[in-house]
Amino acid sequence: MSNGDDSSGEQSTMGGGSDSTGTTGTGSEDGGSDGGSLVEPRFDFVGGRTPTDVQMNPWNLANFGHTYHIYWTTPIASAYADGTIASDYLEDMTADGNELALTFPDGWTFWNGRDLTAEDFYVQMEIERFQDPEASQFESVELTDDSTVTLTFKADVTPNLMKAAMVGKYQITPRWIYNDYLTRYQEASGSEDRSAVTEELLQMTVPVEQFVDEGLGNGLYQIDSFGSAETLASKYEDHPYADRTNVPETRIIPVGDNTESLATNNELDRVSWIRERQRQQYPEDLQNQQQIKWFRTQKFILNWTNPHLANRSVRRAIISAIDLPSITAAARRYIAEPTQVQTGLRSSIHDQYLGSDFVDQLIDYPVETDTETAASYMEQAGYSQQNGTWTSPDGETVSLDILTRTQTGQAQPTQVMSDQLNTFGIETNVNAVGENYYTKLQEWDFDMGWVWHVARALWHPVAYFSNDFYGVKADDVGSDGPGPTGVPDTVTIPEEVGAKEVSGSGVEFNPAELMNELPSSTSQDQVVERTRTLSQWFNYDLPAIVYMQENTGYAGDSAHFTFPGDDKKLDTNYPGRVAWMKGWISGQTE
């Protein structure tokens, strides 16, 4: 079970109980109240990185508050577990041909009182497109009128995928801050001039202090103060959702190693789903509200630049030697289950995008440790054991450097896997990295590396098959030779699904190109066809091992707050956080 939020990479357990400072306040009679004082006027939970460590320019990725900003900005659209894409913010989102028209509502403002408009989003999307027009999926982005942004795709794609392009987009770019950059992009004479603008934009920062002082947020709660230990915020009364809730204040504590103790000590009001074996550790006030099969999975990248891992049989030996259930169990912060079939997808969407007959034919690698099978794979590759350690045909000891995060949710499973490989006879060295983990990861200086296996908050194959480290990093499209993880630009898989070796000519394709083409699929049949090819390649070649699949859910302090029921659509990313952001959590009164 996780008490952290996704900005640090930990699943949200945001959770429930009394005001950690001991104050109870006098209550409020804001929207949702039937009068009287609130039993608990402040809603406390854990989420995001330390605000003093991040900034809010979304293009400066070095220290961008990837999910800290989510609490204070407005999402354009959301994906749901049933495969639908919808928006509670937009007036309308219509796909027609290769155009997606977004109609923005009136009455929304930034915390400083300035109107939140379609132009703010237009500026954001145009800057994105101008940074690399050739690679962008958009032919153009237009501010059609005061309330409408029209995005024209370069090719016809399925309406659902057009709408999916808006999942993960937020109203985070105030036009008056970024307009100058857009003007310079528009006036640039070529790629060199655009690159110069991009370089400046990537260096520019919007400190959280500026974000607060200038009122640049537009969420339901407005930051009053922040520090290394907490963010305190109060309800922004001019927000369209303000009348939905009577909770006047909120406190967000950064994700850290103390977050589970905060929950068990009754100092939070929202936590993730409480498993039955943990029930007695948590206050009775905290009651489970909702659980869903999440889109998110976690994996270990196998870097083929290591000469041992370049051998498919060695990669197959590794997945046979390790024990996915115990690795998953070591990630105690998560509600998760071990992966059963290596498809590269979350199993809950197998039926929709692969079909059970296809999945049943794939290579069935051991889920639990099978050292006999692992040894046979090593021997197939010409390896032998010398004094309990596997050595190559050239007499080189198999030794792997493994990169992981210092957070216990990743460090512990990685260490369990490392120990299992050592027991099998493969030497390992684990390097755990803290705040700069993702920067370090992208240096590709590792043999095996932990990372999430999902690029977007979406129940769709494009969330798993993207040509980056969150998806499956293969070749850099257009370059000669293999990509940074040694995956060649062209691969060959068997014609027969589930075959362990290629007979005949096989099926040859470029996985990076196919992953780039997947979001441009023009029909469901084409999505399925491309996904099957990529899943068969993932299963056959093992560019990574997806060791666990996460579920998500939340529990809340039902003694002091009322949470939404089945009448609210919450089968989406972080349902507890969404309920808070939409004002669907109200305080009980005395």
Coordinates of C-alpha atoms in Angstrom, one line a residue:
M1 CA 0.0 0.0 0.0
S2 CA 1.3 3.4 -0.9
N3 CA 0.9 6.6 1.0
G4 CA 2.7 8.6 -1.6
D5 CA 1.6 10.2 -4.8
D6 CA 2.7 9.8 -8.3
S7 CA 4.9 12.9 -8.5
S8 CA 7.5 10.9 -6.6
G9 CA 6.5 7.8 -8.4
E10 CA 4.7 6.3 -5.4
Q11 CA 1.0 5.4 -5.7
S12 CA -1.2 7.6 -3.7
T13 CA -2.4 6.5 -0.3
M14 CA -3.4 9.9 0.6
G15 CA -5.1 9.4 3.7
G16 CA -7.3 10.0 6.7
G17 CA -7.6 11.2 10.2
S18 CA -7.4 14.2 12.4
D19 CA -5.7 17.5 11.8
S20 CA -2.0 16.7 12.4
T21 CA -1.4 20.0 14.2
G22 CA -4.3 19.3 16.6
T23 CA -6.4 22.3 15.5
T24 CA -10.0 21.8 14.7
G25 CA -11.1 25.2 13.6
T26 CA -14.6 26.6 13.8
G27 CA -16.1 25.1 10.7
S28 CA -17.7 26.6 7.6
E29 CA -21.1 26.9 6.1
D30 CA -19.9 26.9 2.5
G31 CA -21.4 24.8 -0.3
G32 CA -22.4 21.4 0.7
S33 CA -23.0 22.3 4.3
D34 CA -26.3 21.9 6.2
G35 CA -25.2 24.5 8.8
G36 CA -23.1 24.1 11.9
S37 CA -19.4 23.7 12.5
L38 CA -17.4 21.2 10.6
V39 CA -16.1 18.3 12.7
E40 CA -12.8 18.6 10.8
P41 CA -12.5 21.8 8.6
R42 CA -9.2 20.8 7.0
F43 CA -8.6 17.8 4.7
D44 CA -5.0 16.4 5.0
F45 CA -3.3 14.0 2.6
V46 CA 0.1 13.0 1.2
G47 CA 1.1 13.8 -2.4
G48 CA 3.7 15.2 -4.6
R49 CA 7.4 16.0 -4.3
T50 CA 8.7 18.6 -1.8
P51 CA 7.4 22.0 -3.2
T52 CA 10.7 23.7 -2.5
D53 CA 12.4 21.3 -4.8
V54 CA 10.3 21.9 -7.9
Q55 CA 9.2 24.6 -10.3
M56 CA 6.2 25.1 -12.6
N57 CA 7.5 25.6 -16.2
P58 CA 6.4 22.4 -17.8
W59 CA 9.1 22.5 -20.4
N60 CA 11.9 22.7 -17.9
L61 CA 11.8 18.9 -17.1
A62 CA 14.9 18.9 -14.9
N63 CA 12.8 19.9 -11.8
F64 CA 9.3 20.4 -13.1
G65 CA 6.6 19.5 -10.5
H66 CA 5.2 16.7 -12.6
T67 CA 2.3 16.0 -10.3
Y68 CA 2.6 18.7 -7.7
H69 CA 1.1 21.0 -10.4
I70 CA -1.9 18.7 -10.8
Y71 CA -3.4 19.8 -7.5
W72 CA -3.4 23.4 -8.6
T73 CA -4.3 23.3 -12.3
T74 CA -7.2 22.1 -14.4
P75 CA -7.1 18.9 -16.5
I76 CA -8.3 19.1 -20.1
A77 CA -9.6 15.5 -20.3
S78 CA -9.4 12.2 -18.4
A79 CA -9.3 8.6 -19.4
Y80 CA -11.5 6.0 -17.7
A81 CA -11.0 2.3 -17.2
D82 CA -13.8 1.4 -19.6
G83 CA -11.8 3.0 -22.4
T84 CA -13.7 6.2 -22.7
I85 CA -12.2 9.7 -22.8
A86 CA -14.2 12.6 -21.3
S87 CA -13.9 16.1 -19.9
D88 CA -15.7 17.7 -17.0
Y89 CA -14.0 21.0 -17.8
L90 CA -14.6 21.5 -21.5
E91 CA -18.0 22.5 -22.8
D92 CA -17.4 20.2 -25.8
M93 CA -14.8 18.0 -27.3
T94 CA -15.6 16.9 -30.8
A95 CA -13.5 14.8 -33.3
D96 CA -14.4 15.2 -36.9
G97 CA -12.2 13.8 -39.7
N98 CA -8.7 14.8 -38.6
E99 CA -9.8 17.8 -36.5
L100 CA -10.4 17.9 -32.8
A101 CA -12.3 20.9 -31.6
L102 CA -12.2 21.9 -27.9
T103 CA -14.7 24.3 -26.6
F104 CA -13.7 26.1 -23.4
P105 CA -16.1 27.3 -20.8
D106 CA -16.7 30.8 -19.5
G107 CA -16.4 31.7 -15.8
W108 CA -13.1 30.1 -15.0
T109 CA -10.3 32.2 -13.6
F110 CA -6.8 32.0 -12.4
W111 CA -6.3 32.7 -8.7
N112 CA -5.3 36.3 -9.5
G113 CA -8.7 36.8 -11.1
R114 CA -7.7 36.9 -14.7
D115 CA -9.8 34.8 -17.1
L116 CA -8.8 31.3 -17.8
T117 CA -9.4 31.0 -21.5
A118 CA -8.9 28.9 -24.6
E119 CA -6.0 31.1 -25.5
D120 CA -4.0 29.9 -22.5
F121 CA -4.2 26.3 -23.9
Y122 CA -3.7 27.4 -27.5
V123 CA -0.4 29.0 -26.4
Q124 CA 0.7 25.8 -24.7
M125 CA -0.2 23.5 -27.7
E126 CA 1.4 25.8 -30.3
I127 CA 4.7 26.0 -28.3
E128 CA 4.7 22.2 -28.1
R129 CA 4.1 21.9 -31.9
F130 CA 6.7 24.6 -32.8
Q131 CA 9.5 22.8 -30.8
D132 CA 9.5 20.0 -33.3
P133 CA 6.9 20.6 -36.1
E134 CA 8.1 17.5 -38.1
A135 CA 7.7 15.1 -35.2
S136 CA 4.4 16.7 -33.9
Q137 CA 1.2 14.8 -34.6
F138 CA -0.5 18.1 -35.2
E139 CA -0.5 19.8 -38.6
S140 CA -1.8 23.0 -37.0
V141 CA -3.2 24.4 -33.8
E142 CA -5.7 27.2 -34.2
L143 CA -7.5 29.6 -31.9
T144 CA -10.7 29.4 -33.9
D145 CA -12.6 31.8 -31.7
D146 CA -12.5 33.1 -28.1
S147 CA -13.6 29.8 -26.7
T148 CA -12.4 27.2 -29.2
V149 CA -9.1 25.6 -30.0
T150 CA -9.0 23.3 -33.1
L151 CA -6.2 20.8 -33.4
T152 CA -5.6 19.4 -36.9
F153 CA -3.9 16.0 -36.9
K154 CA -1.5 15.2 -39.8
A155 CA -3.5 12.1 -40.5
D156 CA -6.9 10.7 -39.7
V157 CA -6.9 8.7 -36.4
T158 CA -9.6 7.1 -34.4
P159 CA -11.8 9.6 -32.6
N160 CA -10.8 8.0 -29.3
L161 CA -7.1 8.4 -29.9
M162 CA -7.7 12.0 -31.0
K163 CA -9.3 12.7 -27.6
A164 CA -6.7 10.7 -25.8
A165 CA -4.1 13.2 -27.0
M166 CA -5.6 15.6 -24.5
V167 CA -5.2 13.2 -21.5
G168 CA -2.4 14.5 -19.3
K169 CA -2.8 18.0 -20.6
Y170 CA -3.5 20.8 -18.1
Q171 CA -4.2 24.5 -18.0
I172 CA -0.7 25.3 -16.7
T173 CA 0.6 28.0 -19.1
P174 CA -0.7 31.5 -18.4
R175 CA -0.7 33.2 -21.8
W176 CA 1.0 36.4 -20.5
I177 CA 4.0 34.5 -19.3
Y178 CA 4.5 32.3 -22.4
N179 CA 3.2 34.6 -25.3
D180 CA 6.6 36.0 -25.9
Y181 CA 8.0 32.6 -26.5
L182 CA 5.2 31.7 -28.9
T183 CA 5.7 35.0 -30.8
R184 CA 9.4 34.2 -31.2
Y185 CA 8.6 30.7 -32.5
Q186 CA 6.2 32.1 -35.0
E187 CA 8.8 34.6 -36.2
A188 CA 11.6 32.0 -36.3
S189 CA 13.0 31.5 -39.9
G190 CA 13.9 27.9 -39.4
S191 CA 14.9 25.0 -37.1
E192 CA 18.0 26.7 -35.8
D193 CA 16.1 29.8 -34.7
R194 CA 13.4 27.6 -33.1
S195 CA 16.1 25.6 -31.3
A196 CA 17.4 28.8 -29.8
V197 CA 14.0 29.7 -28.5
T198 CA 13.5 26.2 -27.1
E199 CA 16.9 26.4 -25.3
E200 CA 15.8 29.6 -23.5
L201 CA 12.4 28.1 -22.7
L202 CA 14.0 25.0 -21.2
Q203 CA 16.2 27.1 -18.9
M204 CA 13.4 29.4 -17.7
T205 CA 11.8 28.6 -14.3
V206 CA 8.6 29.4 -12.6
P207 CA 9.4 29.0 -8.9
V208 CA 6.5 27.8 -6.7
E209 CA 6.9 31.1 -4.9
Q210 CA 6.2 33.0 -8.1
F211 CA 3.3 30.6 -8.9
V212 CA 1.8 31.5 -5.5
D213 CA 2.6 35.2 -5.3
E214 CA 1.3 35.9 -8.9
G215 CA -1.8 33.6 -8.5
L216 CA -0.9 31.5 -11.5
G217 CA -2.9 28.4 -10.4
N218 CA -6.6 27.7 -11.3
G219 CA -7.5 24.7 -9.2
L220 CA -10.3 24.4 -6.6
Y221 CA -7.8 25.1 -3.7
Q222 CA -5.4 28.0 -3.7
I223 CA -1.9 27.8 -2.1
D224 CA -1.6 30.0 1.0
S225 CA 1.8 28.9 2.1
F226 CA 4.3 26.1 1.4
G227 CA 7.6 24.8 2.7
S228 CA 9.6 21.6 2.8
A229 CA 7.2 19.9 5.1
E230 CA 3.8 20.9 3.7
T231 CA 1.6 22.9 1.5
L232 CA -1.4 24.7 3.0
A233 CA -4.2 25.9 0.8
S234 CA -7.7 27.3 1.1
K235 CA -10.8 27.0 -1.2
Y236 CA -10.7 29.4 -4.1
E237 CA -14.2 30.8 -3.7
D238 CA -14.5 31.9 -7.4
H239 CA -13.9 28.4 -8.7
P240 CA -16.9 26.9 -10.5
Y241 CA -16.7 23.9 -8.1
A242 CA -16.5 25.9 -4.9
D243 CA -20.2 25.4 -4.1
R244 CA -19.8 21.6 -4.2
T245 CA -17.8 21.3 -1.0
N246 CA -17.9 22.9 2.4
V247 CA -14.3 22.0 3.2
P248 CA -12.4 25.4 3.4
E249 CA -8.8 24.2 3.8
T250 CA -6.5 21.4 2.8
R251 CA -3.0 20.4 3.7
I252 CA -0.7 18.4 1.4
I253 CA 2.4 16.6 2.8
P254 CA 5.2 15.7 0.4
V255 CA 5.7 12.0 -0.2
G256 CA 8.4 10.5 2.0
D257 CA 9.3 7.6 4.1
N258 CA 7.1 8.9 7.0
T259 CA 3.9 8.9 5.0
E260 CA 2.7 5.4 6.1
S261 CA 3.2 6.3 9.7
L262 CA 1.2 9.5 9.2
A263 CA -1.7 7.4 8.0
T264 CA -1.5 4.8 10.7
N265 CA -1.2 7.5 13.4
N266 CA -4.5 9.0 12.2
E267 CA -2.9 12.2 10.8
L268 CA -4.3 12.0 7.3
D269 CA -7.8 12.1 5.8
R270 CA -7.2 10.1 2.6
V271 CA -5.0 7.1 2.0
S272 CA -4.9 4.4 -0.6
W273 CA -6.9 1.2 -0.4
I274 CA -6.4 -0.6 2.9
R275 CA -5.8 -4.3 2.5
E276 CA -7.4 -6.7 4.9
R277 CA -4.1 -7.8 6.4
Q278 CA -3.3 -4.2 7.2
R279 CA -6.8 -3.3 8.6
Q280 CA -5.9 -3.3 12.3
Q281 CA -2.9 -1.0 11.7
Y282 CA -5.1 1.8 10.6
P283 CA -7.7 4.0 12.4
E284 CA -11.2 2.8 12.3
D285 CA -12.2 6.2 10.8
L286 CA -10.4 5.2 7.6
Q287 CA -12.8 3.2 5.4
N288 CA -12.2 1.9 1.9
Q289 CA -14.1 3.9 -0.7
Q290 CA -13.3 2.5 -4.2
Q291 CA -10.7 0.3 -5.9
I292 CA -10.1 -0.1 -9.7
K293 CA -7.7 -2.0 -11.9
W294 CA -5.2 0.8 -12.7
F295 CA -3.4 1.3 -16.0
R296 CA 0.0 1.4 -14.4
T297 CA 2.6 -1.4 -14.3
Q298 CA 6.3 -1.5 -13.3
K299 CA 9.2 -3.1 -15.1
F300 CA 12.9 -3.7 -15.3
I301 CA 14.6 -2.6 -18.6
L302 CA 17.1 -5.0 -20.0
N303 CA 19.8 -3.0 -21.7
W304 CA 21.1 -4.9 -24.7
T305 CA 24.3 -2.9 -24.9
N306 CA 25.5 -5.4 -22.3
P307 CA 26.9 -8.3 -24.3
H308 CA 25.2 -10.9 -22.1
L309 CA 21.8 -9.2 -22.2
A310 CA 22.2 -8.9 -26.0
N311 CA 21.6 -12.6 -26.1
R312 CA 17.9 -13.5 -26.1
S313 CA 18.5 -16.8 -24.3
V314 CA 20.1 -14.9 -21.4
R315 CA 17.2 -12.5 -21.1
R316 CA 14.9 -15.5 -21.0
A317 CA 17.0 -17.1 -18.4
I318 CA 16.7 -14.0 -16.2
I319 CA 12.9 -13.9 -16.3
S320 CA 12.9 -17.7 -15.5
A321 CA 15.3 -17.3 -12.6
I322 CA 13.5 -14.5 -10.7
D323 CA 10.2 -14.8 -8.8
L324 CA 7.7 -12.2 -9.7
P325 CA 5.3 -12.8 -6.8
S326 CA 8.0 -12.2 -4.2
I327 CA 9.3 -9.2 -6.1
T328 CA 5.8 -7.8 -6.2
A329 CA 5.2 -8.5 -2.5
A330 CA 8.4 -6.6 -1.7
A331 CA 6.7 -3.5 -3.1
R332 CA 4.6 -3.3 0.0
R333 CA 3.3 0.2 -0.7
Y334 CA 1.4 -1.0 -3.7
I335 CA -1.9 -2.8 -4.3
A336 CA -0.4 -5.0 -7.0
E337 CA -0.3 -8.4 -8.5
P338 CA 2.5 -10.2 -10.4
T339 CA 2.4 -10.1 -14.2
Q340 CA 1.3 -13.5 -15.6
V341 CA 2.1 -13.0 -19.3
Q342 CA 4.7 -10.7 -20.8
T343 CA 2.7 -8.8 -23.4
G344 CA 3.8 -5.3 -22.6
L345 CA 0.2 -4.4 -21.7
R346 CA -1.8 -4.3 -18.6
S347 CA -3.8 -7.6 -18.5
S348 CA -7.1 -5.8 -18.0
I349 CA -7.0 -4.6 -21.6
H350 CA -5.8 -7.9 -23.1
D351 CA -9.3 -8.9 -24.3
Q352 CA -10.0 -5.6 -26.0
Y353 CA -6.7 -5.2 -27.8
L354 CA -5.2 -8.7 -28.2
G355 CA -7.9 -11.3 -27.6
S356 CA -7.6 -14.2 -25.3
D357 CA -6.8 -16.7 -28.1
F358 CA -3.8 -14.6 -29.0
V359 CA -2.6 -14.2 -25.4
D360 CA -2.9 -17.9 -24.8
Q361 CA -0.5 -18.7 -27.7
L362 CA 2.3 -16.5 -26.4
I363 CA 5.4 -17.8 -24.8
D364 CA 4.5 -18.7 -21.2
Y365 CA 7.6 -17.7 -19.1
P366 CA 7.7 -18.9 -15.5
V367 CA 6.1 -16.5 -13.1
E368 CA 7.7 -18.1 -10.1
T369 CA 11.4 -19.0 -9.9
D370 CA 12.3 -21.9 -12.2
T371 CA 16.1 -22.4 -12.0
E372 CA 16.0 -25.5 -14.1
T373 CA 14.4 -23.7 -17.1
A374 CA 16.7 -20.7 -16.4
A375 CA 19.8 -22.9 -16.5
S376 CA 18.6 -24.5 -19.8
Y377 CA 18.4 -21.1 -21.4
M378 CA 21.9 -20.2 -20.2
E379 CA 23.2 -23.5 -21.6
Q380 CA 21.5 -22.9 -24.9
A381 CA 23.5 -19.6 -25.2
G382 CA 26.7 -21.5 -24.5
Y383 CA 27.1 -20.4 -20.9
S384 CA 28.4 -22.6 -18.1
Q385 CA 28.7 -22.4 -14.3
Q386 CA 32.1 -22.0 -12.8
N387 CA 32.1 -22.2 -9.0
G388 CA 28.4 -21.3 -8.9
T389 CA 28.7 -18.3 -11.2
W390 CA 27.6 -18.3 -14.8
T391 CA 30.3 -17.5 -17.4
S392 CA 30.1 -16.8 -21.1
P393 CA 31.6 -19.0 -23.8
D394 CA 34.6 -16.6 -23.7
G395 CA 35.0 -17.2 -19.9
E396 CA 33.6 -13.8 -18.9
T397 CA 31.6 -13.7 -15.6
V398 CA 28.0 -12.5 -16.0
S399 CA 27.8 -9.3 -13.9
L400 CA 24.9 -6.8 -14.1
D401 CA 24.7 -3.2 -12.8
I402 CA 21.1 -2.5 -11.8
L403 CA 19.7 1.0 -11.4
T404 CA 16.8 1.8 -9.1
R405 CA 15.3 4.5 -7.0
T406 CA 15.9 5.0 -3.3
Q407 CA 12.2 4.9 -2.6
T408 CA 11.3 1.7 -0.8
G409 CA 8.5 0.9 -3.3
Q410 CA 11.2 0.4 -6.0
A411 CA 14.4 -0.2 -4.0
Q412 CA 13.0 -3.2 -2.1
P413 CA 11.7 -5.1 -5.2
T414 CA 14.9 -4.4 -7.0
Q415 CA 17.0 -5.8 -4.2
V416 CA 14.8 -8.9 -4.0
M417 CA 15.4 -9.5 -7.8
S418 CA 19.1 -8.8 -7.4
D419 CA 19.3 -11.4 -4.6
Q420 CA 17.5 -14.0 -6.7
L421 CA 19.9 -13.5 -9.6
N422 CA 22.9 -13.8 -7.3
T423 CA 21.5 -17.0 -5.9
F424 CA 21.1 -18.3 -9.5
G425 CA 24.7 -17.4 -10.3
I426 CA 24.5 -14.0 -12.0
E427 CA 26.4 -11.3 -10.1
T428 CA 24.7 -8.0 -9.6
N429 CA 25.4 -4.6 -8.2
V430 CA 22.5 -2.3 -7.2
N431 CA 22.8 1.4 -7.5
A432 CA 19.9 3.4 -5.9
V433 CA 19.5 7.0 -6.9
G434 CA 17.4 9.7 -5.3
E435 CA 15.8 12.9 -6.6
N436 CA 17.7 12.9 -9.9
Y437 CA 16.7 9.3 -10.8
Y438 CA 15.0 10.0 -14.1
T439 CA 17.9 12.2 -15.3
K440 CA 20.3 9.4 -14.4
L441 CA 18.1 6.8 -16.1
Q442 CA 18.2 8.7 -19.4
E443 CA 22.0 8.4 -19.4
W444 CA 21.3 4.7 -20.1
D445 CA 24.4 3.7 -18.1
F446 CA 23.0 0.5 -16.6
D447 CA 22.4 -3.1 -17.5
M448 CA 19.0 -3.4 -15.8
G449 CA 17.0 -0.4 -14.7
W450 CA 13.7 0.0 -12.8
V451 CA 11.0 2.3 -14.3
W452 CA 7.3 2.6 -14.6
H453 CA 5.9 0.8 -17.7
V454 CA 3.3 3.3 -18.8
A455 CA 3.8 6.6 -20.6
R456 CA 0.3 8.1 -20.2
A457 CA -2.7 7.9 -17.8
L458 CA -4.6 5.8 -20.3
W459 CA -6.1 2.3 -20.7
H460 CA -4.8 2.0 -24.2
P461 CA -1.8 0.3 -26.0
V462 CA -0.3 3.7 -26.8
A463 CA 0.3 4.2 -23.0
Y464 CA 2.5 1.1 -23.0
F465 CA 4.1 1.2 -26.4
S466 CA 5.8 4.5 -26.7
N467 CA 9.3 4.8 -27.9
D468 CA 10.7 6.2 -24.6
F469 CA 11.8 4.9 -21.3
Y470 CA 8.3 4.8 -19.9
G471 CA 7.2 2.7 -22.9
V472 CA 9.8 0.5 -24.7
K473 CA 12.8 2.5 -25.8
A474 CA 14.0 1.1 -29.1
D475 CA 15.8 2.9 -31.9
D476 CA 15.8 6.6 -32.4
V477 CA 13.7 6.8 -35.5
G478 CA 15.7 8.0 -38.5
S479 CA 19.1 7.1 -37.0
D480 CA 21.4 4.4 -38.1
G481 CA 22.1 1.5 -35.8
P482 CA 20.6 0.5 -32.4
G483 CA 19.1 2.9 -29.9
P484 CA 20.5 3.7 -26.4
T485 CA 19.3 0.4 -25.0
G486 CA 20.9 -1.6 -27.8
V487 CA 17.5 -2.6 -29.4
P488 CA 18.3 -2.7 -33.2
D489 CA 16.4 -0.6 -35.6
T490 CA 15.0 -3.7 -37.3
V491 CA 13.9 -6.9 -35.5
T492 CA 12.6 -10.2 -36.7
I493 CA 9.9 -12.3 -34.9
P494 CA 8.4 -15.6 -35.8
E495 CA 5.4 -15.8 -38.1
E496 CA 3.8 -18.2 -35.7
V497 CA 2.6 -16.6 -32.5
G498 CA 4.3 -18.1 -29.5
A499 CA 7.2 -19.8 -31.4
K500 CA 10.5 -19.5 -29.5
E501 CA 12.6 -19.4 -32.6
V502 CA 12.3 -17.9 -36.1
S503 CA 11.8 -20.4 -38.9
G504 CA 12.0 -19.2 -42.4
S505 CA 12.2 -15.5 -43.0
G506 CA 10.0 -14.5 -40.1
V507 CA 8.4 -11.1 -39.7
E508 CA 10.7 -8.1 -39.9
F509 CA 9.8 -4.6 -38.8
N510 CA 11.1 -1.5 -37.0
P511 CA 9.6 -1.4 -33.5
A512 CA 10.3 2.3 -33.0
E513 CA 8.5 3.2 -36.2
L514 CA 5.6 0.9 -35.3
M515 CA 5.3 2.5 -31.9
N516 CA 5.3 5.9 -33.4
E517 CA 2.6 4.8 -35.9
L518 CA 0.3 3.3 -33.3
P519 CA -1.2 6.6 -32.1
S520 CA -2.1 7.4 -35.7
S521 CA -4.1 4.2 -36.2
T522 CA -7.3 5.0 -38.2
S523 CA -9.4 2.1 -37.0
Q524 CA -9.8 -0.2 -34.1
D525 CA -8.8 -3.1 -36.4
Q526 CA -5.5 -1.3 -37.1
V527 CA -4.9 -0.6 -33.4
V528 CA -5.4 -4.3 -32.7
E529 CA -3.1 -5.4 -35.6
R530 CA -0.3 -3.1 -34.6
T531 CA -0.6 -3.9 -30.9
R532 CA -0.5 -7.6 -31.6
T533 CA 2.7 -7.2 -33.5
L534 CA 4.3 -5.2 -30.7
S535 CA 3.1 -7.5 -28.0
Q536 CA 4.4 -10.6 -29.8
W537 CA 7.8 -8.8 -30.2
F538 CA 7.8 -7.9 -26.5
N539 CA 6.9 -11.4 -25.5
Y540 CA 9.5 -13.0 -27.9
D541 CA 12.5 -10.6 -27.4
L542 CA 12.0 -9.3 -23.8
P543 CA 13.3 -5.7 -24.1
A544 CA 11.9 -5.5 -20.5
I545 CA 10.3 -7.5 -17.8
V546 CA 7.0 -6.2 -16.5
Y547 CA 7.0 -7.6 -13.0
M548 CA 3.9 -6.2 -11.5
Q549 CA 0.5 -4.6 -12.3
E550 CA -0.9 -2.1 -10.0
N551 CA -4.4 -1.6 -8.8
T552 CA -5.5 1.7 -7.2
G553 CA -8.1 2.8 -4.8
Y554 CA -8.5 5.0 -1.8
A555 CA -9.8 5.0 1.8
G556 CA -11.1 8.1 3.5
D557 CA -11.9 9.4 7.0
S558 CA -15.6 8.5 6.9
A559 CA -16.1 9.7 10.5
H560 CA -15.5 13.3 9.5
F561 CA -16.0 13.5 5.8
T562 CA -18.5 12.3 3.2
F563 CA -17.1 10.7 0.0
P564 CA -18.7 10.3 -3.4
G565 CA -20.7 7.1 -4.2
D566 CA -21.4 5.3 -7.4
D567 CA -23.2 8.3 -8.9
K568 CA -19.8 9.9 -9.6
K569 CA -17.6 8.5 -12.3
L570 CA -14.3 7.7 -10.6
D571 CA -12.9 4.8 -12.5
T572 CA -10.0 7.0 -13.5
N573 CA -6.4 7.9 -12.5
Y574 CA -6.2 8.5 -8.7
P575 CA -9.9 8.4 -7.9
G576 CA -9.4 9.8 -4.4
R577 CA -7.4 12.8 -5.8
V578 CA -10.0 13.4 -8.5
A579 CA -12.8 13.4 -5.9
W580 CA -11.0 16.1 -3.9
M581 CA -10.1 18.2 -7.0
K582 CA -13.8 18.2 -8.1
G583 CA -15.2 19.1 -4.7
W584 CA -16.9 15.8 -4.2
I585 CA -15.6 15.4 -0.7
S586 CA -17.5 17.3 2.0
G587 CA -17.1 17.7 5.7
Q588 CA -19.6 16.5 8.3
T589 CA -21.0 19.1 10.7
E590 CA -21.9 19.1 14.3

